[in-house]
mmCIF file of C-alpha atoms and ligand atoms in Angstrom:
data_model
loop_
_atom_site.group_PDB
_atom_site.id
_atom_site.type_symbol
_atom_site.label_atom_id
_atom_site.label_comp_id
_atom_site.label_asym_id
_atom_site.label_seq_id
_atom_site.Cartn_x
_atom_site.Cartn_y
_atom_site.Cartn_z
ATOM 1 C CA UNK A 52 0.029 0.026 0.270
ATOM 2 C CA UNK A 53 1.372 3.424 -0.852
ATOM 3 C CA UNK A 54 0.523 6.798 0.995
ATOM 4 C CA UNK A 55 -1.535 9.560 -0.165
ATOM 5 C CA UNK A 56 -1.031 11.555 -2.694
ATOM 6 C CA UNK A 57 -1.933 14.764 -3.983
ATOM 7 C CA UNK A 58 -3.369 14.952 -7.458
ATOM 8 C CA UNK A 59 -2.198 17.648 -9.921
ATOM 9 C CA UNK A 60 -5.892 19.580 -9.581
ATOM 10 C CA UNK A 61 -4.805 19.514 -5.908
ATOM 11 C CA UNK A 62 -7.166 16.812 -4.324
ATOM 12 C CA UNK A 63 -5.933 13.951 -2.303
ATOM 13 C CA UNK A 64 -5.923 10.635 -3.976
ATOM 14 C CA UNK A 65 -5.588 7.701 -1.456
ATOM 15 C CA UNK A 66 -3.789 4.372 -1.175
ATOM 16 C CA UNK A 67 -4.270 1.687 -4.001
ATOM 17 C CA UNK A 68 -7.557 0.206 -3.750
ATOM 18 C CA UNK A 69 -7.354 -1.979 -6.908
ATOM 19 C CA UNK A 70 -4.566 -3.354 -8.766
ATOM 20 C CA UNK A 71 -4.615 -4.752 -12.432
ATOM 21 C CA UNK A 72 -1.304 -6.952 -13.016
ATOM 22 C CA UNK A 73 -0.502 -7.892 -16.351
ATOM 23 C CA UNK A 74 -4.436 -8.755 -17.489
ATOM 24 C CA UNK A 75 -4.856 -10.615 -20.707
ATOM 25 C CA UNK A 76 -8.531 -11.202 -21.901
ATOM 26 C CA UNK A 77 -9.310 -13.568 -25.132
ATOM 27 C CA UNK A 78 -12.554 -14.090 -26.854
ATOM 28 C CA UNK A 79 -11.596 -17.403 -28.860
ATOM 29 C CA UNK A 80 -9.215 -16.022 -31.308
ATOM 30 C CA UNK A 81 -9.807 -12.078 -30.241
ATOM 31 C CA UNK A 82 -7.265 -10.807 -27.636
ATOM 32 C CA UNK A 83 -9.079 -7.863 -26.515
ATOM 33 C CA UNK A 84 -6.873 -6.839 -23.641
ATOM 34 C CA UNK A 85 -2.925 -7.678 -23.971
ATOM 35 C CA UNK A 86 -1.012 -7.700 -21.002
ATOM 36 C CA UNK A 87 -2.366 -4.591 -19.139
ATOM 37 C CA UNK A 88 -1.271 -3.250 -15.828
ATOM 38 C CA UNK A 89 -2.545 -0.171 -14.186
ATOM 39 C CA UNK A 90 -3.717 0.820 -10.763
ATOM 40 C CA UNK A 91 -6.924 2.811 -9.117
ATOM 41 C CA UNK A 92 -6.374 4.596 -6.217
ATOM 42 C CA UNK A 93 -8.792 5.552 -3.386
ATOM 43 C CA UNK A 94 -10.868 8.260 -4.202
ATOM 44 C CA UNK A 95 -9.532 9.292 -7.342
ATOM 45 C CA UNK A 96 -11.595 9.424 -10.868
ATOM 46 C CA UNK A 97 -9.711 7.442 -13.555
ATOM 47 C CA UNK A 98 -10.694 7.435 -17.256
ATOM 48 C CA UNK A 99 -9.937 4.919 -19.644
ATOM 49 C CA UNK A 100 -9.928 6.332 -23.353
ATOM 50 C CA UNK A 101 -8.839 4.765 -26.735
ATOM 51 C CA UNK A 102 -10.608 4.086 -30.040
ATOM 52 C CA UNK A 103 -13.468 2.194 -30.925
ATOM 53 C CA UNK A 104 -12.895 -1.527 -30.211
ATOM 54 C CA UNK A 105 -9.538 -0.984 -27.914
ATOM 55 C CA UNK A 106 -10.518 -3.046 -25.457
ATOM 56 C CA UNK A 107 -12.197 -0.435 -23.239
ATOM 57 C CA UNK A 108 -15.519 -1.885 -22.049
ATOM 58 C CA UNK A 109 -13.660 -5.371 -21.837
ATOM 59 C CA UNK A 110 -11.411 -3.882 -19.252
ATOM 60 C CA UNK A 111 -14.315 -2.383 -17.129
ATOM 61 C CA UNK A 112 -16.067 -6.098 -17.302
ATOM 62 C CA UNK A 113 -12.520 -7.210 -15.968
ATOM 63 C CA UNK A 114 -12.786 -4.485 -13.218
ATOM 64 C CA UNK A 115 -16.311 -5.575 -12.390
ATOM 65 C CA UNK A 116 -15.570 -9.250 -12.233
ATOM 66 C CA UNK A 117 -17.882 -9.793 -15.133
ATOM 67 C CA UNK A 118 -14.728 -11.134 -17.125
ATOM 68 C CA UNK A 119 -12.587 -13.373 -15.946
ATOM 69 C CA UNK A 120 -9.456 -12.857 -17.568
ATOM 70 C CA UNK A 121 -7.356 -15.950 -18.761
ATOM 71 C CA UNK A 122 -4.067 -14.236 -17.244
ATOM 72 C CA UNK A 123 -3.209 -11.558 -14.608
ATOM 73 C CA UNK A 124 -3.779 -10.587 -11.097
ATOM 74 C CA UNK A 125 -6.423 -8.386 -9.673
ATOM 75 C CA UNK A 126 -5.640 -7.230 -6.269
ATOM 76 C CA UNK A 127 -8.593 -5.193 -4.464
ATOM 77 C CA UNK A 128 -7.794 -3.683 -0.980
ATOM 78 C CA UNK A 129 -4.726 -5.434 -0.741
ATOM 79 C CA UNK A 130 -6.215 -8.995 -1.532
ATOM 80 C CA UNK A 131 -6.053 -10.824 -4.652
ATOM 81 C CA UNK A 132 -9.348 -11.624 -6.119
ATOM 82 C CA UNK A 133 -10.333 -14.556 -7.777
ATOM 83 C CA UNK A 134 -13.849 -15.434 -9.720
ATOM 84 C CA UNK A 135 -17.000 -14.063 -8.269
ATOM 85 C CA UNK A 136 -20.496 -14.349 -8.271
ATOM 86 C CA UNK A 137 -22.771 -10.773 -8.742
ATOM 87 C CA UNK A 138 -23.668 -10.462 -5.248
ATOM 88 C CA UNK A 139 -20.135 -10.851 -4.058
ATOM 89 C CA UNK A 140 -18.982 -7.947 -6.421
ATOM 90 C CA UNK A 141 -22.024 -5.994 -4.871
ATOM 91 C CA UNK A 142 -20.638 -7.093 -1.199
ATOM 92 C CA UNK A 143 -17.128 -5.744 -2.279
ATOM 93 C CA UNK A 144 -18.397 -2.578 -3.094
ATOM 94 C CA UNK A 145 -18.477 -2.491 -6.760
ATOM 95 C CA UNK A 146 -21.190 -1.121 -9.352
ATOM 96 C CA UNK A 147 -21.447 -0.206 -12.274
ATOM 97 C CA UNK A 148 -23.622 1.340 -15.637
ATOM 98 C CA UNK A 149 -23.503 -0.096 -18.755
ATOM 99 C CA UNK A 150 -22.490 1.193 -22.360
ATOM 100 C CA UNK A 151 -25.924 0.616 -23.340
ATOM 101 C CA UNK A 152 -28.952 1.455 -20.937
ATOM 102 C CA UNK A 153 -29.878 -1.604 -18.961
ATOM 103 C CA UNK A 154 -33.078 -0.549 -17.129
ATOM 104 C CA UNK A 155 -36.231 -1.979 -16.950
ATOM 105 C CA UNK A 156 -38.590 0.236 -19.161
ATOM 106 C CA UNK A 157 -41.826 -0.299 -18.068
ATOM 107 C CA UNK A 158 -40.819 -0.003 -14.301
ATOM 108 C CA UNK A 159 -40.759 3.301 -12.303
ATOM 109 C CA UNK A 160 -37.643 5.184 -11.561
ATOM 110 C CA UNK A 161 -38.017 4.426 -7.995
ATOM 111 C CA UNK A 162 -38.310 0.492 -8.471
ATOM 112 C CA UNK A 163 -35.476 0.975 -10.755
ATOM 113 C CA UNK A 164 -33.161 2.140 -8.183
ATOM 114 C CA UNK A 165 -34.541 -0.112 -5.686
ATOM 115 C CA UNK A 166 -33.218 -3.067 -8.095
ATOM 116 C CA UNK A 167 -29.836 -1.629 -7.256
ATOM 117 C CA UNK A 168 -30.114 -2.816 -3.390
ATOM 118 C CA UNK A 169 -31.211 -6.352 -4.717
ATOM 119 C CA UNK A 170 -27.609 -7.851 -4.514
ATOM 120 C CA UNK A 171 -26.451 -5.708 -1.363
ATOM 121 C CA UNK A 172 -29.498 -7.206 0.346
ATOM 122 C CA UNK A 173 -28.740 -10.750 -0.716
ATOM 123 C CA UNK A 174 -25.332 -10.241 0.418
ATOM 124 C CA UNK A 175 -26.447 -9.476 3.760
ATOM 125 C CA UNK A 176 -29.347 -12.381 3.791
ATOM 126 C CA UNK A 177 -27.273 -14.407 6.293
ATOM 127 C CA UNK A 178 -27.053 -11.847 9.187
ATOM 128 C CA UNK A 179 -30.504 -11.020 8.467
ATOM 129 C CA UNK A 180 -32.048 -14.356 9.026
ATOM 130 C CA UNK A 181 -30.103 -14.619 12.348
ATOM 131 C CA UNK A 182 -31.731 -11.346 13.728
ATOM 132 C CA UNK A 183 -35.244 -11.096 14.284
ATOM 133 C CA UNK A 184 -36.803 -7.749 13.035
ATOM 134 C CA UNK A 185 -33.917 -7.526 10.552
ATOM 135 C CA UNK A 186 -35.679 -7.319 7.311
ATOM 136 C CA UNK A 187 -38.323 -4.504 8.464
ATOM 137 C CA UNK A 188 -35.472 -2.707 9.569
ATOM 138 C CA UNK A 189 -33.246 -3.636 6.000
ATOM 139 C CA UNK A 190 -36.365 -2.255 4.283
ATOM 140 C CA UNK A 191 -36.814 1.055 5.997
ATOM 141 C CA UNK A 192 -33.072 1.621 5.488
ATOM 142 C CA UNK A 193 -33.199 0.515 1.483
ATOM 143 C CA UNK A 194 -36.058 3.600 1.129
ATOM 144 C CA UNK A 195 -34.392 6.073 3.191
ATOM 145 C CA UNK A 196 -31.073 5.100 0.901
ATOM 146 C CA UNK A 197 -32.857 5.460 -1.913
ATOM 147 C CA UNK A 198 -34.971 8.548 -1.445
ATOM 148 C CA UNK A 199 -31.271 10.389 -0.309
ATOM 149 C CA UNK A 200 -29.968 9.216 -4.020
ATOM 150 C CA UNK A 201 -33.086 10.354 -5.670
ATOM 151 C CA UNK A 202 -32.687 13.745 -3.836
ATOM 152 C CA UNK A 203 -29.358 14.011 -4.441
ATOM 153 C CA UNK A 204 -29.878 13.510 -8.560
ATOM 154 C CA UNK A 205 -32.724 15.606 -8.715
ATOM 155 C CA UNK A 206 -34.669 13.297 -9.966
ATOM 156 C CA UNK A 207 -37.612 13.779 -7.389
ATOM 157 C CA UNK A 208 -40.194 14.682 -9.987
ATOM 158 C CA UNK A 209 -40.036 11.993 -11.909
ATOM 159 C CA UNK A 210 -39.776 9.184 -9.273
ATOM 160 C CA UNK A 211 -43.136 7.895 -10.276
ATOM 161 C CA UNK A 212 -42.592 7.781 -14.018
ATOM 162 C CA UNK A 213 -41.761 4.623 -15.975
ATOM 163 C CA UNK A 214 -38.201 4.901 -17.444
ATOM 164 C CA UNK A 215 -39.129 4.048 -20.724
ATOM 165 C CA UNK A 216 -40.786 7.562 -21.113
ATOM 166 C CA UNK A 217 -38.021 9.140 -19.772
ATOM 167 C CA UNK A 218 -35.658 11.358 -22.425
ATOM 168 C CA UNK A 219 -32.066 9.468 -23.125
ATOM 169 C CA UNK A 220 -30.194 12.022 -20.679
ATOM 170 C CA UNK A 221 -32.611 11.123 -17.771
ATOM 171 C CA UNK A 222 -32.167 7.570 -18.405
ATOM 172 C CA UNK A 223 -28.476 7.485 -17.994
ATOM 173 C CA UNK A 224 -29.309 9.556 -15.001
ATOM 174 C CA UNK A 225 -31.566 7.023 -13.237
ATOM 175 C CA UNK A 226 -28.707 4.550 -14.297
ATOM 176 C CA UNK A 227 -26.644 6.477 -12.417
ATOM 177 C CA UNK A 228 -28.807 6.443 -9.401
ATOM 178 C CA UNK A 229 -29.254 2.788 -9.643
ATOM 179 C CA UNK A 230 -25.764 2.005 -9.324
ATOM 180 C CA UNK A 231 -25.193 4.260 -6.005
ATOM 181 C CA UNK A 232 -28.064 2.598 -4.338
ATOM 182 C CA UNK A 233 -25.840 -0.336 -3.874
ATOM 183 C CA UNK A 234 -23.325 1.676 -1.811
ATOM 184 C CA UNK A 235 -20.227 1.421 -3.920
ATOM 185 C CA UNK A 236 -16.702 1.975 -2.953
ATOM 186 C CA UNK A 237 -15.977 1.773 -6.378
ATOM 187 C CA UNK A 238 -18.222 3.049 -9.142
ATOM 188 C CA UNK A 239 -17.689 1.963 -12.905
ATOM 189 C CA UNK A 240 -19.293 4.141 -15.729
ATOM 190 C CA UNK A 241 -18.936 2.936 -19.213
ATOM 191 C CA UNK A 242 -19.569 6.009 -21.264
ATOM 192 C CA UNK A 243 -22.011 7.992 -18.878
ATOM 193 C CA UNK A 244 -22.118 11.019 -21.508
ATOM 194 C CA UNK A 245 -22.278 8.865 -24.788
ATOM 195 C CA UNK A 246 -25.129 10.338 -27.062
ATOM 196 C CA UNK A 247 -25.946 13.587 -24.448
ATOM 197 C CA UNK A 248 -26.366 17.076 -25.830
ATOM 198 C CA UNK A 249 -24.118 20.009 -24.082
ATOM 199 C CA UNK A 250 -26.327 20.562 -21.290
ATOM 200 C CA UNK A 251 -26.769 16.873 -20.034
ATOM 201 C CA UNK A 252 -22.940 16.361 -20.492
ATOM 202 C CA UNK A 253 -22.740 19.160 -17.885
ATOM 203 C CA UNK A 254 -24.999 17.519 -15.769
ATOM 204 C CA UNK A 255 -23.817 14.667 -15.874
ATOM 205 C CA UNK A 256 -20.348 15.852 -14.939
ATOM 206 C CA UNK A 257 -21.312 17.918 -11.936
ATOM 207 C CA UNK A 258 -23.198 14.909 -10.551
ATOM 208 C CA UNK A 259 -19.917 12.458 -10.983
ATOM 209 C CA UNK A 260 -17.577 15.016 -9.242
ATOM 210 C CA UNK A 261 -20.508 15.487 -6.531
ATOM 211 C CA UNK A 262 -20.521 11.589 -5.899
ATOM 212 C CA UNK A 263 -16.944 11.543 -5.862
ATOM 213 C CA UNK A 264 -16.710 14.396 -3.745
ATOM 214 C CA UNK A 265 -19.775 14.021 -1.186
ATOM 215 C CA UNK A 266 -19.158 9.910 -0.842
ATOM 216 C CA UNK A 267 -15.832 9.824 -1.402
ATOM 217 C CA UNK A 268 -16.394 6.993 -4.075
ATOM 218 C CA UNK A 269 -13.752 6.114 -6.332
ATOM 219 C CA UNK A 270 -14.572 6.247 -9.804
ATOM 220 C CA UNK A 271 -13.170 4.491 -13.355
ATOM 221 C CA UNK A 272 -15.115 5.650 -16.380
ATOM 222 C CA UNK A 273 -14.702 5.272 -20.249
ATOM 223 C CA UNK A 274 -15.242 8.467 -22.292
ATOM 224 C CA UNK A 275 -14.198 9.832 -25.678
ATOM 225 C CA UNK A 276 -15.345 13.654 -25.114
ATOM 226 C CA UNK A 277 -11.714 14.838 -24.464
ATOM 227 C CA UNK A 278 -13.196 17.800 -22.736
ATOM 228 C CA UNK A 279 -14.661 16.116 -20.080
ATOM 229 C CA UNK A 280 -12.053 13.481 -19.398
ATOM 230 C CA UNK A 281 -9.685 16.348 -19.013
ATOM 231 C CA UNK A 282 -12.810 18.350 -16.473
ATOM 232 C CA UNK A 283 -12.724 14.909 -14.390
ATOM 233 C CA UNK A 284 -10.136 12.630 -14.115
ATOM 234 C CA UNK A 285 -7.410 12.565 -11.798
ATOM 235 C CA UNK A 286 -5.238 9.873 -14.143
ATOM 236 C CA UNK A 287 -6.099 8.599 -17.506
ATOM 237 C CA UNK A 288 -5.269 5.227 -19.020
ATOM 238 C CA UNK A 289 -5.005 5.247 -22.818
ATOM 239 C CA UNK A 290 -5.807 1.867 -24.681
ATOM 240 C CA UNK A 291 -5.328 0.877 -28.298
ATOM 241 C CA UNK A 292 -5.604 -2.582 -29.971
ATOM 242 C CA UNK A 293 -6.131 -4.035 -26.668
ATOM 243 C CA UNK A 294 -2.804 -2.942 -25.455
ATOM 244 C CA UNK A 295 -1.786 0.130 -22.827
ATOM 245 C CA UNK A 296 -0.348 2.894 -24.709
ATOM 246 C CA UNK A 297 -0.370 6.004 -22.279
ATOM 247 C CA UNK A 298 -1.240 6.166 -18.409
ATOM 248 C CA UNK A 299 -0.642 9.344 -16.312
ATOM 249 C CA UNK A 300 -2.308 12.681 -15.607
ATOM 250 C CA UNK A 301 -4.459 14.423 -18.269
ATOM 251 C CA UNK A 302 -1.946 16.536 -19.422
ATOM 252 C CA UNK A 303 0.622 13.935 -19.592
ATOM 253 C CA UNK A 304 -0.948 11.568 -21.841
ATOM 254 C CA UNK A 305 -2.371 14.681 -23.968
ATOM 255 C CA UNK A 306 1.235 15.480 -24.923
ATOM 256 C CA UNK A 307 2.262 11.703 -25.184
ATOM 257 C CA UNK A 308 3.011 10.932 -28.887
ATOM 258 C CA UNK A 309 1.669 7.571 -29.223
ATOM 259 C CA UNK A 310 -1.261 8.646 -27.438
ATOM 260 C CA UNK A 311 -1.733 11.714 -30.337
ATOM 261 C CA UNK A 312 -1.207 9.423 -33.151
ATOM 262 C CA UNK A 313 -3.275 6.393 -32.176
ATOM 263 C CA UNK A 314 -6.286 8.326 -30.747
ATOM 264 C CA UNK A 315 -5.558 12.197 -29.964
ATOM 265 C CA UNK A 316 -4.696 13.419 -33.627
ATOM 266 C CA UNK A 317 -8.444 11.988 -35.040
ATOM 267 C CA UNK A 318 -11.609 13.126 -34.096
ATOM 268 C CA UNK A 319 -14.123 10.853 -32.088
ATOM 269 C CA UNK A 320 -17.890 10.460 -31.907
HETATM 270 N N1 LIG B 696 -18.606 -10.815 -25.650
HETATM 271 C C1 LIG B 696 -17.525 -10.794 -26.775
HETATM 272 N N2 LIG B 696 -17.210 -11.694 -27.412
HETATM 273 C C2 LIG B 696 -16.146 -11.425 -28.385
HETATM 274 N N3 LIG B 696 -15.530 -10.491 -28.501
HETATM 275 C C3 LIG B 696 -15.999 -9.352 -27.867
HETATM 276 C C4 LIG B 696 -16.528 -9.479 -26.756
HETATM 277 N N4 LIG B 696 -16.743 -8.286 -26.415
HETATM 278 C C5 LIG B 696 -15.811 -7.661 -27.033
HETATM 279 N N5 LIG B 696 -14.884 -8.255 -28.108
HETATM 280 C C6 LIG B 696 -14.153 -7.689 -28.805
HETATM 281 O O1 LIG B 696 -13.236 -7.247 -27.911
HETATM 282 C C7 LIG B 696 -12.683 -6.214 -28.797
HETATM 283 C C8 LIG B 696 -12.734 -5.020 -27.651
HETATM 284 O O2 LIG B 696 -14.101 -4.677 -27.374
HETATM 285 P P1 LIG B 696 -14.360 -3.476 -26.485
HETATM 286 O O3 LIG B 696 -16.072 -3.408 -26.579
HETATM 287 O O4 LIG B 696 -13.809 -3.993 -25.364
HETATM 288 O O5 LIG B 696 -14.055 -2.564 -26.907
HETATM 289 P P2 LIG B 696 -14.535 -0.648 -26.655
HETATM 290 O O6 LIG B 696 -12.885 -0.278 -26.248
HETATM 291 O O7 LIG B 696 -15.374 -0.649 -25.746
HETATM 292 O O8 LIG B 696 -14.673 -0.044 -28.039
HETATM 293 P P3 LIG B 696 -16.184 1.124 -28.087
HETATM 294 O O9 LIG B 696 -15.463 2.347 -27.891
HETATM 295 O O10 LIG B 696 -16.850 0.728 -29.614
HETATM 296 O O11 LIG B 696 -17.105 0.706 -27.132
HETATM 297 C C9 LIG B 696 -13.385 -5.997 -30.165
HETATM 298 O O12 LIG B 696 -12.427 -6.504 -31.208
HETATM 299 C C10 LIG B 696 -14.493 -6.616 -29.879
HETATM 300 O O13 LIG B 696 -15.272 -6.978 -30.768
HETATM 301 MG MG1 LIG B 697 -17.190 0.162 -25.137
#
């Protein structure tokens, strides 16, 4: 474990929370991730960038435990992590949003956010079973926590609305709310601002920074908009064809010649 350090924008970043060592992930003949190592520090916002097909979502899926790499080690909170079931992921404090929105369209905003607590509840089920009255208390705690998140993300006025009726930007915000409902220690966001207009992006940026500030949540995110990446992140990993071609502060990666020629030199959607 390393000591806390000051990030370039003056914020504190803590010790290493997650350490990915020599990760290789293959799908049949396709090597999506080739021998990549990097770490994520407690309390930081860590961006993963790179061209389409670079392996960014695959990497997030490795971090979340959804994919188990063929090679390499994942260390979390100082322990080596093996394959996990979804409730074990939740118990470790890992929550995520998806590149393509994965909400229940017919269900209300409130009910969608409540589903974010299911794995957390499953993780706690044993302690509950041993204690009379635990279930009721848990239900009250769930409601309180969800209402807190609804207030925090300013979605009180749509809490009863079926998600299918919401505009895209708000759906993304509900997805963030559901991830937060699991009270994550680390939050993984796969292109949280893709397809948004400028105003929606500004809102989402503010919420991500607020989550990081207010709850101290560590965040790893994939984003194509370089302006957003520069504004939000403490450190950036750059991927290209499954390899890591850059790693450092936003300013460092922006002036890295390999990163410029592989990614920054060309326009991206
Ligand atoms: N489940 C899968 N099965 C087979 N191949 C996959 C799978 N997931 C990803 N791949 C392949 O792995 C490579 C990396 O894909 P990945 O989705 O991780 O890239 P990405 O950087 O997230 O791209 P994008 O910016 O388009 O979202 C691609 O060649 C992709 O086709
Ligand atoms: Mg992707």
